[in-house]
Structures are given as C-alpha cells and as structure tokens.
Amino acid sequence: MFLRYNLFTILWAVIIFLLILMPGQQFPELGNLFSFDKLAHLAVFAVLVFLMIVGFTKQHQYPRLRQYSVLYSMVISLLYASVLELGQSIIPERHANFFDMAFNLMGVILGYLFFLIIYKLSFD
C-alpha cells in the first residue's frame, strides 16, 4: 500500500534528479535572483513536498510516517535537495549554488502551504 500512495512522489523525485543533474543549460533570465532556473527549483520542490505529504498521509502501512507526514516530508525533501545540489558539483558546467538551495527550501515551504490550503482548509 505504501507504493500505491507514493508512486507519484517517487516518479517526481526521479524527474527532479534527471533535471537537476543534467549538464548546464541556458535558462531565460528574469533578473539576477529571479531567473527561470530559480523559479523551477521552487516549483519542483513545492510539488515534491505536496505529493509526499499526501502520499504519507494516505498510506496505512507505517503509522508513524502517517502521523508525522509533514515533518518527514519536509526533512526528506530538504535532504534530497541538499544532496542533489551538492551533486551538481561533479556535473560538467554545473555547480552547487546557495540561491538554488534557498529556492529549494522556499519550494518545500510552499508545497506545505499548498497542502494546508487544499486539504486542511477544505475540511473545516
């Protein structure tokens, strides 16, 4: 049952892995800080956390994971983002970037806020 509810999360994590570790590409710039690349980091990690919280909440195989779904989702996503960001150092034309990690963190928080808006507020 765990895989059933977390399949989309796993697939999304694989997509993030493939996108982040691809050789460097030119992204359209929207300014120094708010480039397309930064907004992409924000969006992909918001989706990852949202999917992970939903999947962990719906599964019944691991009660502790269900009970602390938000905490586990945010910690796992931040660790994953950190590993991927550091892993960019070994990819040609890529490098670890503090601002990428900051936007990953903001994406994690945004994903949690989306979860609250869609699931928590809709049931009140």
mmCIF file of N, CA, C and O in Angstrom, residues 40-114:
data_model
loop_
_atom_site.group_PDB
_atom_site.id
_atom_site.type_symbol
_atom_site.label_atom_id
_atom_site.label_comp_id
_atom_site.label_asym_id
_atom_site.label_seq_id
_atom_site.Cartn_x
_atom_site.Cartn_y
_atom_site.Cartn_z
ATOM 1 N N ALA A 40 12.086 27.402 -11.235
ATOM 2 C CA ALA A 40 11.925 25.959 -11.458
ATOM 3 C C ALA A 40 12.272 25.185 -10.191
ATOM 4 O O ALA A 40 11.569 24.233 -9.830
ATOM 5 N N HIS A 41 13.346 25.590 -9.500
ATOM 6 C CA HIS A 41 13.701 24.948 -8.225
ATOM 7 C C HIS A 41 12.550 25.072 -7.238
ATOM 8 O O HIS A 41 12.172 24.100 -6.572
ATOM 9 N N LEU A 42 11.990 26.253 -7.137
ATOM 10 C CA LEU A 42 10.875 26.497 -6.227
ATOM 11 C C LEU A 42 9.695 25.589 -6.570
ATOM 12 O O LEU A 42 9.147 24.919 -5.690
ATOM 13 N N ALA A 43 9.338 25.528 -7.836
ATOM 14 C CA ALA A 43 8.159 24.768 -8.254
ATOM 15 C C ALA A 43 8.334 23.262 -8.071
ATOM 16 O O ALA A 43 7.432 22.594 -7.559
ATOM 17 N N VAL A 44 9.480 22.717 -8.488
ATOM 18 C CA VAL A 44 9.619 21.262 -8.428
ATOM 19 C C VAL A 44 9.644 20.757 -6.990
ATOM 20 O O VAL A 44 9.107 19.685 -6.703
ATOM 21 N N PHE A 45 10.223 21.534 -6.078
ATOM 22 C CA PHE A 45 10.236 21.074 -4.686
ATOM 23 C C PHE A 45 8.910 21.334 -3.979
ATOM 24 O O PHE A 45 8.546 20.602 -3.056
ATOM 25 N N ALA A 46 8.154 22.330 -4.424
ATOM 26 C CA ALA A 46 6.802 22.519 -3.883
ATOM 27 C C ALA A 46 5.931 21.318 -4.250
ATOM 28 O O ALA A 46 5.210 20.783 -3.409
ATOM 29 N N VAL A 47 6.028 20.885 -5.499
ATOM 30 C CA VAL A 47 5.252 19.718 -5.937
ATOM 31 C C VAL A 47 5.706 18.464 -5.197
ATOM 32 O O VAL A 47 4.881 17.656 -4.749
ATOM 33 N N LEU A 48 7.021 18.302 -5.028
ATOM 34 C CA LEU A 48 7.548 17.118 -4.335
ATOM 35 C C LEU A 48 6.996 17.026 -2.917
ATOM 36 O O LEU A 48 6.506 15.977 -2.500
ATOM 37 N N VAL A 49 7.069 18.104 -2.161
ATOM 38 C CA VAL A 49 6.588 18.076 -0.773
ATOM 39 C C VAL A 49 5.085 17.841 -0.724
ATOM 40 O O VAL A 49 4.604 17.059 0.096
ATOM 41 N N PHE A 50 4.351 18.495 -1.601
ATOM 42 C CA PHE A 50 2.903 18.301 -1.631
ATOM 43 C C PHE A 50 2.560 16.827 -1.876
ATOM 44 O O PHE A 50 1.771 16.235 -1.141
ATOM 45 N N LEU A 51 3.160 16.242 -2.906
ATOM 46 C CA LEU A 51 2.899 14.832 -3.216
ATOM 47 C C LEU A 51 3.312 13.915 -2.069
ATOM 48 O O LEU A 51 2.613 12.945 -1.751
ATOM 49 N N MET A 52 4.446 14.220 -1.446
ATOM 50 C CA MET A 52 4.944 13.368 -0.368
ATOM 51 C C MET A 52 4.041 13.427 0.859
ATOM 52 O O MET A 52 3.734 12.397 1.460
ATOM 53 N N ILE A 53 3.597 14.620 1.218
ATOM 54 C CA ILE A 53 2.695 14.735 2.376
ATOM 55 C C ILE A 53 1.399 13.975 2.109
ATOM 56 O O ILE A 53 0.921 13.229 2.966
ATOM 57 N N VAL A 54 0.843 14.148 0.929
ATOM 58 C CA VAL A 54 -0.402 13.448 0.584
ATOM 59 C C VAL A 54 -0.184 11.939 0.625
ATOM 60 O O VAL A 54 -0.979 11.189 1.205
ATOM 61 N N GLY A 55 0.902 11.469 0.012
ATOM 62 C CA GLY A 55 1.182 10.030 -0.011
ATOM 63 C C GLY A 55 1.412 9.457 1.370
ATOM 64 O O GLY A 55 0.892 8.386 1.707
ATOM 65 N N PHE A 56 2.192 10.156 2.195
ATOM 66 C CA PHE A 56 2.462 9.669 3.548
ATOM 67 C C PHE A 56 1.204 9.677 4.397
ATOM 68 O O PHE A 56 1.004 8.804 5.236
ATOM 69 N N THR A 57 0.342 10.658 4.189
ATOM 70 C CA THR A 57 -0.896 10.760 4.964
ATOM 71 C C THR A 57 -1.884 9.664 4.595
ATOM 72 O O THR A 57 -2.577 9.129 5.461
ATOM 73 N N LYS A 58 -1.944 9.295 3.327
ATOM 74 C CA LYS A 58 -2.916 8.302 2.873
ATOM 75 C C LYS A 58 -2.489 6.861 3.137
ATOM 76 O O LYS A 58 -3.348 5.992 3.259
ATOM 77 N N GLN A 59 -1.211 6.600 3.221
ATOM 78 C CA GLN A 59 -0.753 5.219 3.426
ATOM 79 C C GLN A 59 -1.021 4.797 4.868
ATOM 80 O O GLN A 59 -1.053 5.625 5.763
ATOM 81 N N HIS A 60 -1.211 3.503 5.088
ATOM 82 C CA HIS A 60 -1.509 2.983 6.430
ATOM 83 C C HIS A 60 -0.460 1.987 6.912
ATOM 84 O O HIS A 60 -0.545 1.521 8.041
ATOM 85 N N GLN A 61 0.509 1.683 6.080
ATOM 86 C CA GLN A 61 1.494 0.665 6.419
ATOM 87 C C GLN A 61 2.437 1.116 7.529
ATOM 88 O O GLN A 61 2.865 0.315 8.350
ATOM 89 N N TYR A 62 2.756 2.410 7.560
ATOM 90 C CA TYR A 62 3.681 2.952 8.555
ATOM 91 C C TYR A 62 2.970 4.053 9.338
ATOM 92 O O TYR A 62 2.947 5.208 8.917
ATOM 93 N N PRO A 63 2.391 3.715 10.496
ATOM 94 C CA PRO A 63 1.599 4.696 11.258
ATOM 95 C C PRO A 63 2.387 5.943 11.670
ATOM 96 O O PRO A 63 1.857 7.046 11.639
ATOM 97 N N ARG A 64 3.646 5.767 12.046
ATOM 98 C CA ARG A 64 4.444 6.923 12.464
ATOM 99 C C ARG A 64 4.681 7.878 11.289
ATOM 100 O O ARG A 64 4.647 9.096 11.453
ATOM 101 N N LEU A 65 4.892 7.319 10.111
ATOM 102 C CA LEU A 65 5.076 8.125 8.917
ATOM 103 C C LEU A 65 3.797 8.893 8.588
ATOM 104 O O LEU A 65 3.837 10.051 8.176
ATOM 105 N N ARG A 66 2.678 8.261 8.818
ATOM 106 C CA ARG A 66 1.385 8.926 8.593
ATOM 107 C C ARG A 66 1.167 10.036 9.620
ATOM 108 O O ARG A 66 0.734 11.129 9.278
ATOM 109 N N GLN A 67 1.483 9.749 10.870
ATOM 110 C CA GLN A 67 1.258 10.718 11.943
ATOM 111 C C GLN A 67 2.125 11.959 11.772
ATOM 112 O O GLN A 67 1.678 13.073 12.035
ATOM 113 N N TYR A 68 3.361 11.790 11.351
ATOM 114 C CA TYR A 68 4.301 12.900 11.202
ATOM 115 C C TYR A 68 4.621 13.153 9.728
ATOM 116 O O TYR A 68 5.756 13.458 9.372
ATOM 117 N N SER A 69 3.613 13.041 8.886
ATOM 118 C CA SER A 69 3.824 13.142 7.435
ATOM 119 C C SER A 69 4.433 14.474 7.015
ATOM 120 O O SER A 69 5.308 14.508 6.149
ATOM 121 N N VAL A 70 4.031 15.557 7.625
ATOM 122 C CA VAL A 70 4.562 16.873 7.257
ATOM 123 C C VAL A 70 6.037 16.966 7.628
ATOM 124 O O VAL A 70 6.872 17.359 6.801
ATOM 125 N N LEU A 71 6.375 16.593 8.836
ATOM 126 C CA LEU A 71 7.762 16.665 9.287
ATOM 127 C C LEU A 71 8.669 15.786 8.432
ATOM 128 O O LEU A 71 9.708 16.250 7.926
ATOM 129 N N TYR A 72 8.279 14.531 8.235
ATOM 130 C CA TYR A 72 9.102 13.622 7.437
ATOM 131 C C TYR A 72 9.225 14.111 5.990
ATOM 132 O O TYR A 72 10.301 14.051 5.396
ATOM 133 N N SER A 73 8.144 14.597 5.434
ATOM 134 C CA SER A 73 8.173 15.068 4.050
ATOM 135 C C SER A 73 9.119 16.249 3.886
ATOM 136 O O SER A 73 9.892 16.310 2.930
ATOM 137 N N MET A 74 9.053 17.174 4.813
ATOM 138 C CA MET A 74 9.909 18.353 4.710
ATOM 139 C C MET A 74 11.377 18.002 4.927
ATOM 140 O O MET A 74 12.245 18.471 4.193
ATOM 141 N N VAL A 75 11.658 17.153 5.890
ATOM 142 C CA VAL A 75 13.047 16.761 6.156
ATOM 143 C C VAL A 75 13.619 15.958 4.983
ATOM 144 O O VAL A 75 14.726 16.235 4.512
ATOM 145 N N ILE A 76 12.862 14.980 4.505
ATOM 146 C CA ILE A 76 13.330 14.163 3.377
ATOM 147 C C ILE A 76 13.564 15.043 2.149
ATOM 148 O O ILE A 76 14.579 14.907 1.458
ATOM 149 N N SER A 77 12.647 15.951 1.871
ATOM 150 C CA SER A 77 12.780 16.823 0.695
ATOM 151 C C SER A 77 13.989 17.740 0.813
ATOM 152 O O SER A 77 14.708 17.957 -0.167
ATOM 153 N N LEU A 78 14.220 18.290 1.992
ATOM 154 C CA LEU A 78 15.386 19.162 2.176
ATOM 155 C C LEU A 78 16.691 18.380 2.071
ATOM 156 O O LEU A 78 17.666 18.875 1.488
ATOM 157 N N LEU A 79 16.718 17.175 2.613
ATOM 158 C CA LEU A 79 17.919 16.339 2.470
ATOM 159 C C LEU A 79 18.155 15.979 1.005
ATOM 160 O O LEU A 79 19.288 16.029 0.516
ATOM 161 N N TYR A 80 17.088 15.637 0.310
ATOM 162 C CA TYR A 80 17.182 15.301 -1.106
ATOM 163 C C TYR A 80 17.680 16.506 -1.908
ATOM 164 O O TYR A 80 18.569 16.381 -2.757
ATOM 165 N N ALA A 81 17.119 17.665 -1.619
ATOM 166 C CA ALA A 81 17.550 18.891 -2.301
ATOM 167 C C ALA A 81 19.022 19.180 -2.030
ATOM 168 O O ALA A 81 19.766 19.561 -2.947
ATOM 169 N N SER A 82 19.457 18.979 -0.804
ATOM 170 C CA SER A 82 20.859 19.235 -0.444
ATOM 171 C C SER A 82 21.802 18.282 -1.161
ATOM 172 O O SER A 82 22.836 18.701 -1.695
ATOM 173 N N VAL A 83 21.445 17.010 -1.185
ATOM 174 C CA VAL A 83 22.285 16.017 -1.864
ATOM 175 C C VAL A 83 22.373 16.327 -3.354
ATOM 176 O O VAL A 83 23.454 16.277 -3.951
ATOM 177 N N LEU A 84 21.243 16.654 -3.972
ATOM 178 C CA LEU A 84 21.247 16.974 -5.393
ATOM 179 C C LEU A 84 22.045 18.245 -5.683
ATOM 180 O O LEU A 84 22.775 18.319 -6.670
ATOM 181 N N GLU A 85 21.895 19.221 -4.819
ATOM 182 C CA GLU A 85 22.628 20.480 -5.032
ATOM 183 C C GLU A 85 24.134 20.256 -4.924
ATOM 184 O O GLU A 85 24.900 20.747 -5.751
ATOM 185 N N LEU A 86 24.543 19.487 -3.947
ATOM 186 C CA LEU A 86 25.982 19.172 -3.820
ATOM 187 C C LEU A 86 26.442 18.276 -4.960
ATOM 188 O O LEU A 86 27.575 18.389 -5.419
ATOM 189 N N GLY A 87 25.577 17.396 -5.428
ATOM 190 C CA GLY A 87 25.909 16.508 -6.536
ATOM 191 C C GLY A 87 26.151 17.244 -7.840
ATOM 192 O O GLY A 87 26.837 16.738 -8.732
ATOM 193 N N GLN A 88 25.605 18.435 -7.951
ATOM 194 C CA GLN A 88 25.833 19.228 -9.156
ATOM 195 C C GLN A 88 27.301 19.599 -9.329
ATOM 196 O O GLN A 88 27.735 19.898 -10.434
ATOM 197 N N SER A 89 28.049 19.562 -8.255
ATOM 198 C CA SER A 89 29.466 19.926 -8.311
ATOM 199 C C SER A 89 30.274 18.990 -9.204
ATOM 200 O O SER A 89 31.326 19.371 -9.701
ATOM 201 N N ILE A 90 29.797 17.771 -9.406
ATOM 202 C CA ILE A 90 30.553 16.816 -10.220
ATOM 203 C C ILE A 90 30.056 16.752 -11.666
ATOM 204 O O ILE A 90 30.606 16.026 -12.475
ATOM 205 N N ILE A 91 29.022 17.541 -11.990
ATOM 206 C CA ILE A 91 28.458 17.565 -13.339
ATOM 207 C C ILE A 91 29.126 18.696 -14.121
ATOM 208 O O ILE A 91 29.237 19.813 -13.628
ATOM 209 N N PRO A 92 29.561 18.412 -15.366
ATOM 210 C CA PRO A 92 30.165 19.482 -16.181
ATOM 211 C C PRO A 92 29.216 20.672 -16.352
ATOM 212 O O PRO A 92 28.016 20.485 -16.546
ATOM 213 N N GLU A 93 29.752 21.851 -16.266
ATOM 214 C CA GLU A 93 29.017 23.110 -16.431
ATOM 215 C C GLU A 93 27.986 23.362 -15.339
ATOM 216 O O GLU A 93 27.119 24.216 -15.485
ATOM 217 N N ARG A 94 28.020 22.623 -14.255
ATOM 218 C CA ARG A 94 27.095 22.833 -13.134
ATOM 219 C C ARG A 94 27.905 23.063 -11.870
ATOM 220 O O ARG A 94 29.074 22.709 -11.790
ATOM 221 N N HIS A 95 27.287 23.647 -10.877
ATOM 222 C CA HIS A 95 27.920 23.866 -9.593
ATOM 223 C C HIS A 95 26.843 24.032 -8.513
ATOM 224 O O HIS A 95 25.703 24.357 -8.816
ATOM 225 N N ALA A 96 27.235 23.772 -7.286
ATOM 226 C CA ALA A 96 26.318 23.981 -6.167
ATOM 227 C C ALA A 96 26.102 25.484 -6.007
ATOM 228 O O ALA A 96 27.014 26.276 -6.207
ATOM 229 N N ASN A 97 24.885 25.866 -5.662
ATOM 230 C CA ASN A 97 24.547 27.277 -5.601
ATOM 231 C C ASN A 97 23.688 27.525 -4.364
ATOM 232 O O ASN A 97 22.644 26.884 -4.180
ATOM 233 N N PHE A 98 24.105 28.481 -3.547
ATOM 234 C CA PHE A 98 23.369 28.812 -2.332
ATOM 235 C C PHE A 98 21.944 29.256 -2.657
ATOM 236 O O PHE A 98 20.994 28.875 -1.971
ATOM 237 N N PHE A 99 21.784 30.069 -3.699
ATOM 238 C CA PHE A 99 20.453 30.572 -4.034
ATOM 239 C C PHE A 99 19.538 29.462 -4.548
ATOM 240 O O PHE A 99 18.334 29.476 -4.297
ATOM 241 N N ASP A 100 20.095 28.480 -5.266
ATOM 242 C CA ASP A 100 19.289 27.322 -5.670
ATOM 243 C C ASP A 100 18.753 26.612 -4.433
ATOM 244 O O ASP A 100 17.586 26.241 -4.369
ATOM 245 N N MET A 101 19.624 26.416 -3.449
ATOM 246 C CA MET A 101 19.200 25.739 -2.216
ATOM 247 C C MET A 101 18.161 26.571 -1.472
ATOM 248 O O MET A 101 17.205 26.028 -0.915
ATOM 249 N N ALA A 102 18.327 27.885 -1.480
ATOM 250 C CA ALA A 102 17.339 28.750 -0.828
ATOM 251 C C ALA A 102 15.977 28.622 -1.511
ATOM 252 O O ALA A 102 14.936 28.562 -0.845
ATOM 253 N N PHE A 103 15.975 28.555 -2.844
ATOM 254 C CA PHE A 103 14.708 28.398 -3.563
ATOM 255 C C PHE A 103 14.145 26.993 -3.382
ATOM 256 O O PHE A 103 12.924 26.813 -3.377
ATOM 257 N N ASN A 104 15.003 25.996 -3.226
ATOM 258 C CA ASN A 104 14.527 24.650 -2.886
ATOM 259 C C ASN A 104 13.789 24.695 -1.553
ATOM 260 O O ASN A 104 12.706 24.120 -1.407
ATOM 261 N N LEU A 105 14.377 25.363 -0.570
ATOM 262 C CA LEU A 105 13.764 25.497 0.755
ATOM 263 C C LEU A 105 12.429 26.230 0.661
ATOM 264 O O LEU A 105 11.431 25.806 1.255
ATOM 265 N N MET A 106 12.396 27.313 -0.101
ATOM 266 C CA MET A 106 11.134 28.041 -0.267
ATOM 267 C C MET A 106 10.091 27.168 -0.954
ATOM 268 O O MET A 106 8.903 27.232 -0.629
ATOM 269 N N GLY A 107 10.517 26.324 -1.891
ATOM 270 C CA GLY A 107 9.605 25.400 -2.545
ATOM 271 C C GLY A 107 9.033 24.390 -1.570
ATOM 272 O O GLY A 107 7.840 24.063 -1.623
ATOM 273 N N VAL A 108 9.871 23.896 -0.663
ATOM 274 C CA VAL A 108 9.404 22.955 0.363
ATOM 275 C C VAL A 108 8.326 23.615 1.225
ATOM 276 O O VAL A 108 7.269 23.030 1.483
ATOM 277 N N ILE A 109 8.572 24.834 1.630
ATOM 278 C CA ILE A 109 7.594 25.558 2.452
ATOM 279 C C ILE A 109 6.318 25.828 1.651
ATOM 280 O O ILE A 109 5.213 25.661 2.164
ATOM 281 N N LEU A 110 6.470 26.225 0.394
ATOM 282 C CA LEU A 110 5.315 26.494 -0.451
ATOM 283 C C LEU A 110 4.475 25.236 -0.667
ATOM 284 O O LEU A 110 3.240 25.285 -0.638
ATOM 285 N N GLY A 111 5.132 24.096 -0.856
ATOM 286 C CA GLY A 111 4.412 22.830 -1.003
ATOM 287 C C GLY A 111 3.581 22.510 0.225
ATOM 288 O O GLY A 111 2.440 22.040 0.127
ATOM 289 N N TYR A 112 4.148 22.769 1.406
ATOM 290 C CA TYR A 112 3.419 22.560 2.648
ATOM 291 C C TYR A 112 2.213 23.508 2.729
ATOM 292 O O TYR A 112 1.114 23.097 3.119
ATOM 293 N N LEU A 113 2.411 24.757 2.339
ATOM 294 C CA LEU A 113 1.302 25.718 2.364
ATOM 295 C C LEU A 113 0.195 25.313 1.392
ATOM 296 O O LEU A 113 -0.990 25.441 1.718
ATOM 297 N N PHE A 114 0.572 24.810 0.212
ATOM 298 C CA PHE A 114 -0.434 24.302 -0.725
ATOM 299 C C PHE A 114 -1.218 23.149 -0.102
ATOM 300 O O PHE A 114 -2.434 23.065 -0.245
#
